[in-house]
Short mmCIF file of C-alpha atoms (C1' of nucleotides) in Angstrom, two decimals:
data_model
loop_
_atom_site.label_atom_id
_atom_site.label_comp_id
_atom_site.label_asym_id
_atom_site.label_seq_id
_atom_site.Cartn_x
_atom_site.Cartn_y
_atom_site.Cartn_z
CA MET V 1 103.54 76.63 102.18
CA ARG V 2 100.95 78.66 104.10
CA TYR V 3 101.06 82.40 104.15
CA HIS V 4 99.60 85.16 106.26
CA ARG V 5 98.53 88.62 105.21
CA SER V 6 101.81 90.07 106.45
CA ASP V 7 103.78 87.71 104.17
CA VAL V 8 101.75 88.86 101.19
CA VAL V 9 102.25 92.54 102.00
CA GLU V 10 105.98 92.11 102.61
CA ARG V 11 106.44 90.27 99.35
CA ALA V 12 104.45 92.96 97.56
CA VAL V 13 106.85 95.60 98.90
CA ALA V 14 109.78 93.52 97.64
CA VAL V 15 108.25 93.12 94.16
CA LEU V 16 107.46 96.85 94.05
CA ASP V 17 111.00 97.81 94.97
CA GLU V 18 112.62 95.40 92.53
CA TYR V 19 110.36 95.61 89.47
CA GLY V 20 108.25 98.76 89.96
CA LEU V 21 104.57 99.52 90.36
CA GLU V 22 103.57 98.53 86.83
CA SER V 23 104.92 95.03 87.49
CA LEU V 24 103.17 94.68 90.84
CA THR V 25 100.17 92.71 89.58
CA MET V 26 98.17 90.17 91.53
CA ARG V 27 99.27 87.46 89.10
CA ARG V 28 102.91 88.42 89.32
CA LEU V 29 102.80 88.57 93.12
CA ALA V 30 101.07 85.19 93.24
CA SER V 31 103.68 83.53 91.05
CA GLU V 32 106.40 85.16 93.15
CA LEU V 33 104.87 83.43 96.19
CA GLY V 34 104.45 80.16 94.28
CA VAL V 35 100.69 80.28 94.57
CA GLN V 36 97.62 80.69 92.35
CA PRO V 37 96.34 84.28 91.87
CA SER V 38 93.05 83.36 93.52
CA ALA V 39 94.88 82.43 96.72
CA LEU V 40 95.75 86.09 97.35
CA TYR V 41 92.09 86.88 97.86
CA HIS V 42 92.16 84.94 101.12
CA HIS V 43 94.56 87.50 102.55
CA VAL V 44 93.42 90.70 100.94
CA PRO V 45 89.98 91.74 99.61
CA ASN V 46 91.33 93.33 96.42
CA LYS V 47 94.33 94.99 94.81
CA GLN V 48 93.44 98.47 96.00
CA SER V 49 93.58 97.49 99.66
CA LEU V 50 96.79 95.56 99.08
CA LEU V 51 98.35 98.76 97.74
CA ALA V 52 97.07 100.66 100.78
CA ALA V 53 98.75 98.08 103.03
CA VAL V 54 101.95 98.43 100.99
CA ALA V 55 101.80 102.22 101.50
CA ASP V 56 101.39 101.81 105.26
CA GLU V 57 104.24 99.29 105.40
CA ILE V 58 106.56 101.69 103.55
CA LEU V 59 105.68 104.54 105.92
CA GLN V 60 106.05 102.37 108.98
CA ARG V 61 109.48 101.14 107.90
CA GLY V 62 110.63 104.73 107.45
CA SER V 63 109.36 105.99 110.78
CA ARG V 64 111.85 107.60 113.14
CA PRO V 65 111.62 108.93 116.70
CA ARG V 66 110.40 112.52 117.07
CA ARG V 67 113.09 114.78 118.45
CA ALA V 68 112.12 118.39 117.73
CA GLU V 69 110.33 120.44 120.37
CA ARG V 70 109.18 123.58 118.54
CA TRP V 71 106.11 122.99 116.37
CA ASP V 72 107.71 124.34 113.19
CA ARG V 73 110.83 122.25 113.63
CA ARG V 74 108.57 119.27 114.17
CA VAL V 75 106.81 119.96 110.87
CA ILE V 76 110.17 119.94 109.09
CA GLU V 77 111.11 116.71 110.87
CA ILE V 78 107.84 114.98 109.91
CA CYS V 79 108.11 116.09 106.29
CA GLY V 80 111.73 114.98 106.01
CA GLU V 81 110.86 111.58 107.42
CA LEU V 82 107.93 111.27 105.04
CA ARG V 83 110.02 112.18 102.00
CA ASP V 84 112.81 109.77 102.99
CA ALA V 85 110.34 106.96 103.63
CA MET V 86 108.77 107.32 100.18
CA LEU V 87 112.10 107.68 98.38
CA ALA V 88 113.42 104.50 100.01
CA TYR V 89 111.38 102.23 97.69
CA ARG V 90 110.93 102.28 93.94
CA ASP V 91 107.65 104.07 93.09
CA GLY V 92 107.14 104.53 96.85
CA ALA V 93 105.87 108.10 96.48
CA GLU V 94 103.33 107.13 93.82
CA VAL V 95 101.96 104.32 95.99
CA VAL V 96 101.70 106.40 99.16
CA VAL V 97 100.13 109.39 97.40
CA THR V 98 97.57 107.23 95.60
CA ALA V 99 96.60 105.49 98.85
CA HIS V 100 96.20 108.86 100.55
CA THR V 101 94.14 110.26 97.67
CA PHE V 102 91.63 107.43 97.90
CA GLY V 103 91.46 107.73 101.66
CA LEU V 104 92.85 104.24 102.24
CA GLY V 105 95.91 104.08 104.46
CA ALA V 106 98.71 106.64 104.70
CA ARG V 107 96.81 108.47 107.41
CA GLU V 108 99.59 108.80 109.97
CA PRO V 109 101.53 111.70 108.38
CA ALA V 110 98.40 113.89 108.24
CA ALA V 111 97.66 113.16 111.90
CA ALA V 112 101.23 114.00 112.94
CA LEU V 113 101.15 117.29 111.01
CA ARG V 114 97.75 118.18 112.42
CA SER V 115 98.95 117.81 115.98
CA ALA V 116 102.13 119.79 115.31
CA LEU V 117 100.13 122.69 113.87
CA ALA V 118 97.62 122.49 116.71
CA ASP V 119 100.46 122.64 119.25
CA GLY V 120 101.67 125.74 117.42
CA GLY V 121 98.47 127.46 118.48
CA LEU V 122 96.94 127.90 115.04
CA PRO V 123 93.17 128.33 114.82
CA GLU V 124 91.34 125.14 113.91
CA ASP V 125 90.50 125.98 110.31
CA LEU V 126 94.10 126.97 109.63
CA VAL V 127 95.27 123.66 111.10
CA ASP V 128 93.16 121.94 108.44
CA VAL V 129 94.23 124.14 105.57
CA GLY V 130 97.88 124.10 106.67
CA THR V 131 98.03 120.33 107.09
CA ARG V 132 96.66 119.73 103.63
CA ALA V 133 98.88 122.37 102.05
CA ILE V 134 102.02 120.89 103.62
CA LEU V 135 101.04 117.38 102.62
CA HIS V 136 100.35 118.41 99.03
CA LEU V 137 103.71 120.12 98.86
CA VAL V 138 105.60 117.10 100.20
CA PHE V 139 103.67 114.62 98.07
CA GLY V 140 103.93 116.67 94.89
CA HIS V 141 107.61 117.38 95.33
CA THR V 142 108.54 113.82 96.19
CA VAL V 143 106.57 112.19 93.36
CA GLU V 144 108.21 114.58 90.91
CA GLU V 145 111.66 114.04 92.41
CA GLN V 146 111.33 110.26 92.34
CA THR V 147 109.93 110.21 88.80
CA ALA V 148 112.84 112.34 87.60
CA MET V 149 115.37 110.18 89.47
CA GLN V 150 113.99 106.98 88.00
CA ALA V 151 113.75 108.49 84.51
CA ALA V 152 117.35 109.66 84.78
CA SER V 153 118.62 106.27 85.93
CA ALA V 154 116.70 104.72 83.02
CA GLY V 155 118.53 106.83 80.46
CA ALA V 156 116.94 110.20 79.70
CA ILE V 157 118.54 113.19 81.45
CA ASP V 158 115.37 115.17 82.07
CA ARG V 159 114.87 118.39 84.02
CA ASN V 160 115.79 117.90 87.67
CA PRO V 161 113.19 119.01 90.20
CA GLY V 162 115.74 119.65 92.93
CA GLY V 163 116.50 117.40 95.86
CA ALA V 164 116.53 117.97 99.59
CA ALA V 165 117.50 121.66 99.35
CA ASP V 166 114.62 122.64 97.05
CA PHE V 167 112.30 120.51 99.14
CA GLU V 168 113.16 122.41 102.32
CA GLN V 169 113.05 125.75 100.56
CA GLY V 170 109.50 125.14 99.35
CA LEU V 171 108.47 123.98 102.80
CA HIS V 172 109.92 127.13 104.37
CA LEU V 173 107.81 129.31 102.09
CA LEU V 174 104.73 127.70 103.54
CA LEU V 175 106.01 127.75 107.12
CA ASP V 176 106.61 131.49 106.84
CA GLY V 177 102.97 131.97 105.97
CA LEU V 178 101.88 129.79 108.88
CA ARG V 179 104.20 131.46 111.41
CA ALA V 180 102.80 134.85 110.43
CA ARG V 181 99.33 133.56 111.34
CA VAL V 182 100.51 132.25 114.71
CA SER V 183 101.96 135.55 115.84
CA ALA V 184 98.87 137.36 114.59
CA ALA V 185 96.59 135.16 116.76
CA MET P 1 83.94 107.43 58.29
CA ARG P 2 87.45 108.88 58.42
CA TYR P 3 88.78 110.54 61.51
CA HIS P 4 91.59 112.89 62.37
CA ARG P 5 93.62 113.06 65.53
CA SER P 6 91.49 115.92 66.82
CA ASP P 7 88.32 113.78 66.45
CA VAL P 8 89.93 111.04 68.52
CA VAL P 9 91.04 113.44 71.25
CA GLU P 10 87.66 115.17 71.39
CA ARG P 11 85.83 111.87 71.66
CA ALA P 12 88.25 110.78 74.38
CA VAL P 13 87.39 113.89 76.40
CA ALA P 14 83.68 113.09 75.98
CA VAL P 15 84.15 109.48 77.12
CA LEU P 16 86.23 110.63 80.08
CA ASP P 17 83.62 113.14 81.18
CA GLU P 18 80.72 110.73 80.81
CA TYR P 19 82.16 107.43 82.07
CA GLY P 20 85.35 108.36 83.96
CA LEU P 21 89.04 107.62 83.56
CA GLU P 22 88.77 103.91 84.35
CA SER P 23 86.39 103.51 81.41
CA LEU P 24 88.56 105.45 79.01
CA THR P 25 90.24 102.46 77.37
CA MET P 26 91.52 102.26 73.82
CA ARG P 27 88.99 99.52 73.08
CA ARG P 28 86.12 101.49 74.55
CA LEU P 29 87.10 104.64 72.69
CA ALA P 30 87.41 102.68 69.44
CA SER P 31 83.94 101.16 69.78
CA GLU P 32 82.58 104.60 70.63
CA LEU P 33 83.98 105.82 67.29
CA GLY P 34 82.70 102.72 65.49
CA VAL P 35 86.20 101.60 64.61
CA GLN P 36 88.63 98.76 65.43
CA PRO P 37 91.03 99.39 68.36
CA SER P 38 94.01 99.11 66.04
CA ALA P 39 92.71 102.07 64.01
CA LEU P 40 93.44 104.44 66.90
CA TYR P 41 97.15 103.81 66.49
CA HIS P 42 97.07 105.72 63.21
CA HIS P 43 96.18 108.88 65.11
CA VAL P 44 98.06 108.46 68.34
CA PRO P 45 101.25 106.49 69.11
CA ASN P 46 99.95 105.03 72.39
CA LYS P 47 97.51 105.53 75.25
CA GLN P 48 99.89 107.64 77.32
CA SER P 49 100.20 110.30 74.64
CA LEU P 50 96.45 110.22 74.04
CA LEU P 51 95.97 111.05 77.73
CA ALA P 52 98.51 113.86 77.45
CA ALA P 53 96.52 115.27 74.52
CA VAL P 54 93.32 114.94 76.57
CA ALA P 55 95.01 116.89 79.40
CA ASP P 56 96.03 119.66 77.03
CA GLU P 57 92.58 119.81 75.50
CA ILE P 58 90.99 120.16 78.95
CA LEU P 59 93.37 122.98 79.88
CA GLN P 60 92.88 124.74 76.57
CA ARG P 61 89.11 124.62 76.88
CA GLY P 62 89.33 126.18 80.34
CA SER P 63 91.69 128.98 79.38
CA ARG P 64 90.58 132.54 80.04
CA PRO P 65 92.07 135.95 79.22
CA ARG P 66 94.59 137.32 81.74
CA ARG P 67 93.32 140.42 83.48
CA ALA P 68 95.40 140.95 86.63
CA GLU P 69 98.37 143.32 86.55
CA ARG P 70 100.17 142.68 89.86
CA TRP P 71 102.24 139.49 89.80
CA ASP P 72 100.63 138.02 92.92
CA ARG P 73 97.10 138.68 91.65
CA ARG P 74 98.16 137.04 88.41
CA VAL P 75 99.28 133.93 90.30
CA ILE P 76 95.85 133.71 91.94
CA GLU P 77 94.19 134.20 88.57
CA ILE P 78 96.27 131.45 86.92
CA CYS P 79 95.63 129.03 89.77
CA GLY P 80 91.91 129.69 89.80
CA GLU P 81 91.71 129.11 86.07
CA LEU P 82 93.72 125.90 86.39
CA ARG P 83 91.49 124.57 89.18
CA ASP P 84 88.30 125.43 87.30
CA ALA P 85 89.59 123.85 84.10
CA MET P 86 90.39 120.56 85.85
CA LEU P 87 87.13 120.48 87.80
CA ALA P 88 85.09 120.99 84.61
CA TYR P 89 85.56 117.37 83.49
CA ARG P 90 85.16 114.13 85.38
CA ASP P 91 88.61 112.93 86.58
CA GLY P 92 90.06 116.02 84.90
CA ALA P 93 92.47 116.74 87.77
CA GLU P 94 93.80 113.18 87.78
CA VAL P 95 94.44 113.27 84.03
CA VAL P 96 96.17 116.67 84.04
CA VAL P 97 98.32 115.87 87.09
CA THR P 98 99.41 112.51 85.67
CA ALA P 99 100.34 114.10 82.34
CA HIS P 100 102.35 116.76 84.15
CA THR P 101 104.09 114.19 86.36
CA PHE P 102 105.34 112.23 83.35
CA GLY P 103 106.43 115.42 81.60
CA LEU P 104 103.96 114.96 78.71
CA GLY P 105 101.64 117.88 78.12
CA ALA P 106 100.15 120.22 80.73
CA ARG P 107 103.16 122.50 80.42
CA GLU P 108 101.35 125.79 79.97
CA PRO P 109 100.36 126.43 83.62
CA ALA P 110 103.96 126.05 84.81
CA ALA P 111 105.16 128.48 82.15
CA ALA P 112 102.51 131.05 83.07
CA LEU P 113 103.39 130.80 86.79
CA ARG P 114 107.10 131.06 86.03
CA SER P 115 106.64 134.29 84.15
CA ALA P 116 104.40 135.75 86.84
CA LEU P 117 106.99 135.03 89.54
CA ALA P 118 109.80 136.35 87.35
CA ASP P 119 107.83 139.58 86.78
CA GLY P 120 107.51 139.83 90.55
CA GLY P 121 111.27 140.22 90.74
CA LEU P 122 112.06 137.00 92.53
CA PRO P 123 115.58 135.56 92.19
CA GLU P 124 115.83 132.79 89.62
CA ASP P 125 116.11 129.84 92.01
CA LEU P 126 113.07 131.05 93.94
CA VAL P 127 111.10 131.32 90.70
CA ASP P 128 111.78 127.60 90.20
CA VAL P 129 111.00 126.57 93.76
CA GLY P 130 107.95 128.82 93.95
CA THR P 131 106.49 127.65 90.64
CA ARG P 132 106.72 124.02 91.64
CA ALA P 133 105.38 124.67 95.13
CA ILE P 134 102.34 126.53 93.79
CA LEU P 135 101.68 123.87 91.18
CA HIS P 136 101.90 121.06 93.75
CA LEU P 137 99.48 122.91 95.99
CA VAL P 138 96.95 123.46 93.21
CA PHE P 139 97.27 119.93 91.85
CA GLY P 140 97.10 118.27 95.25
CA HIS P 141 94.16 120.31 96.42
CA THR P 142 92.18 119.89 93.23
CA VAL P 143 92.70 116.13 92.91
CA GLU P 144 91.60 115.72 96.52
CA GLU P 145 88.63 118.03 96.06
CA GLN P 146 87.48 116.28 92.91
CA THR P 147 87.94 112.80 94.38
CA ALA P 148 85.87 113.80 97.42
CA MET P 149 83.19 115.39 95.22
CA GLN P 150 82.89 112.32 93.04
CA ALA P 151 82.91 109.97 96.04
CA ALA P 152 80.17 112.04 97.65
CA SER P 153 77.99 112.08 94.54
CA ALA P 154 78.48 108.30 94.34
CA GLY P 155 77.08 107.75 97.82
CA ALA P 156 79.62 107.91 100.65
CA ILE P 157 79.65 111.22 102.55
CA ASP P 158 83.40 111.37 103.15
CA ARG P 159 85.49 114.13 104.70
CA ASN P 160 85.28 117.29 102.61
CA PRO P 161 88.60 118.85 101.67
CA GLY P 162 87.16 122.34 101.33
CA GLY P 163 86.28 124.11 98.12
CA ALA P 164 87.30 127.44 96.66
CA ALA P 165 87.77 129.15 100.04
CA ASP P 166 90.23 126.57 101.41
CA PHE P 167 91.97 126.55 98.07
CA GLU P 168 92.61 130.28 98.17
CA GLN P 169 93.58 130.18 101.83
CA GLY P 170 96.28 127.60 101.16
CA LEU P 171 97.52 129.57 98.19
CA HIS P 172 97.74 132.73 100.28
CA LEU P 173 99.97 130.99 102.82
CA LEU P 174 102.46 130.33 100.06
CA LEU P 175 102.11 133.78 98.51
CA ASP P 176 102.90 135.37 101.88
CA GLY P 177 106.17 133.47 101.94
CA LEU P 178 106.98 134.54 98.39
CA ARG P 179 106.05 138.20 98.96
CA ALA P 180 108.38 138.31 101.95
CA ARG P 181 111.23 137.23 99.66
CA VAL P 182 110.39 139.89 97.10
CA SER P 183 110.60 142.75 99.53
CA ALA P 184 113.80 141.32 101.00
CA ALA P 185 115.50 141.32 97.59
"C1'" DA D 1 91.65 78.24 106.98
"C1'" DC D 2 94.07 78.15 102.90
"C1'" DC D 3 94.69 76.76 98.34
"C1'" DT D 4 93.83 74.86 93.27
"C1'" DG D 5 91.78 74.93 88.63
"C1'" DA D 6 89.12 76.90 85.58
"C1'" DA D 7 86.64 80.37 83.95
"C1'" DC D 8 84.74 85.36 82.92
"C1'" DA D 9 85.23 89.65 81.13
"C1'" DC D 10 88.34 92.40 80.03
"C1'" DC D 11 93.24 95.16 78.75
"C1'" DG D 12 97.26 97.69 75.27
"C1'" DT D 13 99.65 96.87 71.22
"C1'" DT D 14 101.36 94.82 66.73
"C1'" DC D 15 101.02 93.58 62.05
"C1'" DA D 16 99.76 91.67 57.61
"C1'" DA D 17 96.25 92.67 54.51
"C1'" DG D 18 92.81 95.45 52.32
"C1'" DT D 19 90.85 100.20 49.91
"C1'" DA J 1 96.28 107.57 54.49
"C1'" DC J 2 93.21 105.07 57.10
"C1'" DC J 3 91.11 100.96 58.48
"C1'" DT J 4 90.06 95.65 59.34
"C1'" DG J 5 90.89 91.06 61.33
"C1'" DA J 6 93.37 88.37 63.96
"C1'" DA J 7 96.53 87.53 67.13
"C1'" DC J 8 99.89 88.04 71.39
"C1'" DA J 9 100.67 88.57 75.96
"C1'" DC J 10 98.67 89.98 79.49
"C1'" DC J 11 95.02 91.91 83.49
"C1'" DG J 12 91.61 91.62 88.28
"C1'" DT J 13 88.25 88.83 90.22
"C1'" DT J 14 84.96 84.88 91.22
"C1'" DC J 15 83.77 80.37 92.53
"C1'" DA J 16 83.22 75.42 92.99
"C1'" DA J 17 86.06 71.98 94.67
"C1'" DG J 18 89.75 70.02 97.32
"C1'" DT J 19 92.79 69.28 102.09
#
DNA sequence: ACCTGAACACCGTTCAAGT
DNA sequence: ACCTGAACACCGTTCAAGT
């Protein structure tokens, strides 16, 4: 059986979703494909870049058409899509956030937010600050939400970090600040 | 030589700061203390809780007296202290954020923010949402800032995520949203 | 081009035994 | 109470050799 890079990435997503990030090892993935661990290094330079590819695959699978016209509605749309995409796979938020932190993959959401804020007429430095702030909010909220969900389904009834409603409420706090800067410009 | 838990935690902080998180292994820490790896398990139940203790130690070492009176100035003060504390040690942000995510240690900053927002007269649900939003902003920004700093000092001149100025600007966006809700109450 | 087999240099954790 | 010695069950990655 001969594989391509896309087969490896797709199987990695499946292993992640079924067994979790801590079980997504090169050796485990190799045995899942019926291949020696060393064979994976023909398709991927190392584990880090495999995880980046997994992050991009998760985001791409969750992508939806853009419908909103107003810049602030578009921000909400992008953030909702991003949250849903990450929540759709076990440990999806952790994987996407880590990839973004190390600057490998997961670049699309930042670009989409940037252009929405730019369309809103914000000055360039505020586009930068705003994009990062929104992204940090979405990432932080979603990692916490997913961790709590998975902890709850594994037994312990921890604190709940709020779902979609709290997510949107936090986002609106930030959007208020940004809107105030648009009208002031 | 006989050690106590505090010796182990303090040495762990030193190893973290000097060699980074990826080198902070139980085996490495043991050899640094001149002891067998198994000896560490007399002072700490596992690696995860050692890292939580390291996170708390980092935060405690960076703690400063509270001076601000107004609730919103106090939020800025708390966030600045938190950022400085994490930046003071190599990979400090990563360690503190991970501990917080898994609900082990790093609880003090959330409590301090909660009480500041409550003093501001915000309704209870907004205290929750606001605390988490602020924390996510600070954590996200600081991890990104520290990662970029360390990547830069290791060679690659990456994108810079802004320092203290961008940090405060992002925080002010959120505070504007919160202040608007205070006056509306 | 893709894979095997074998190795290298590591991990976290447990547990009987010592003092 | 604190530590040793030895083991268990793993890791990511490299590299010569095969087809």
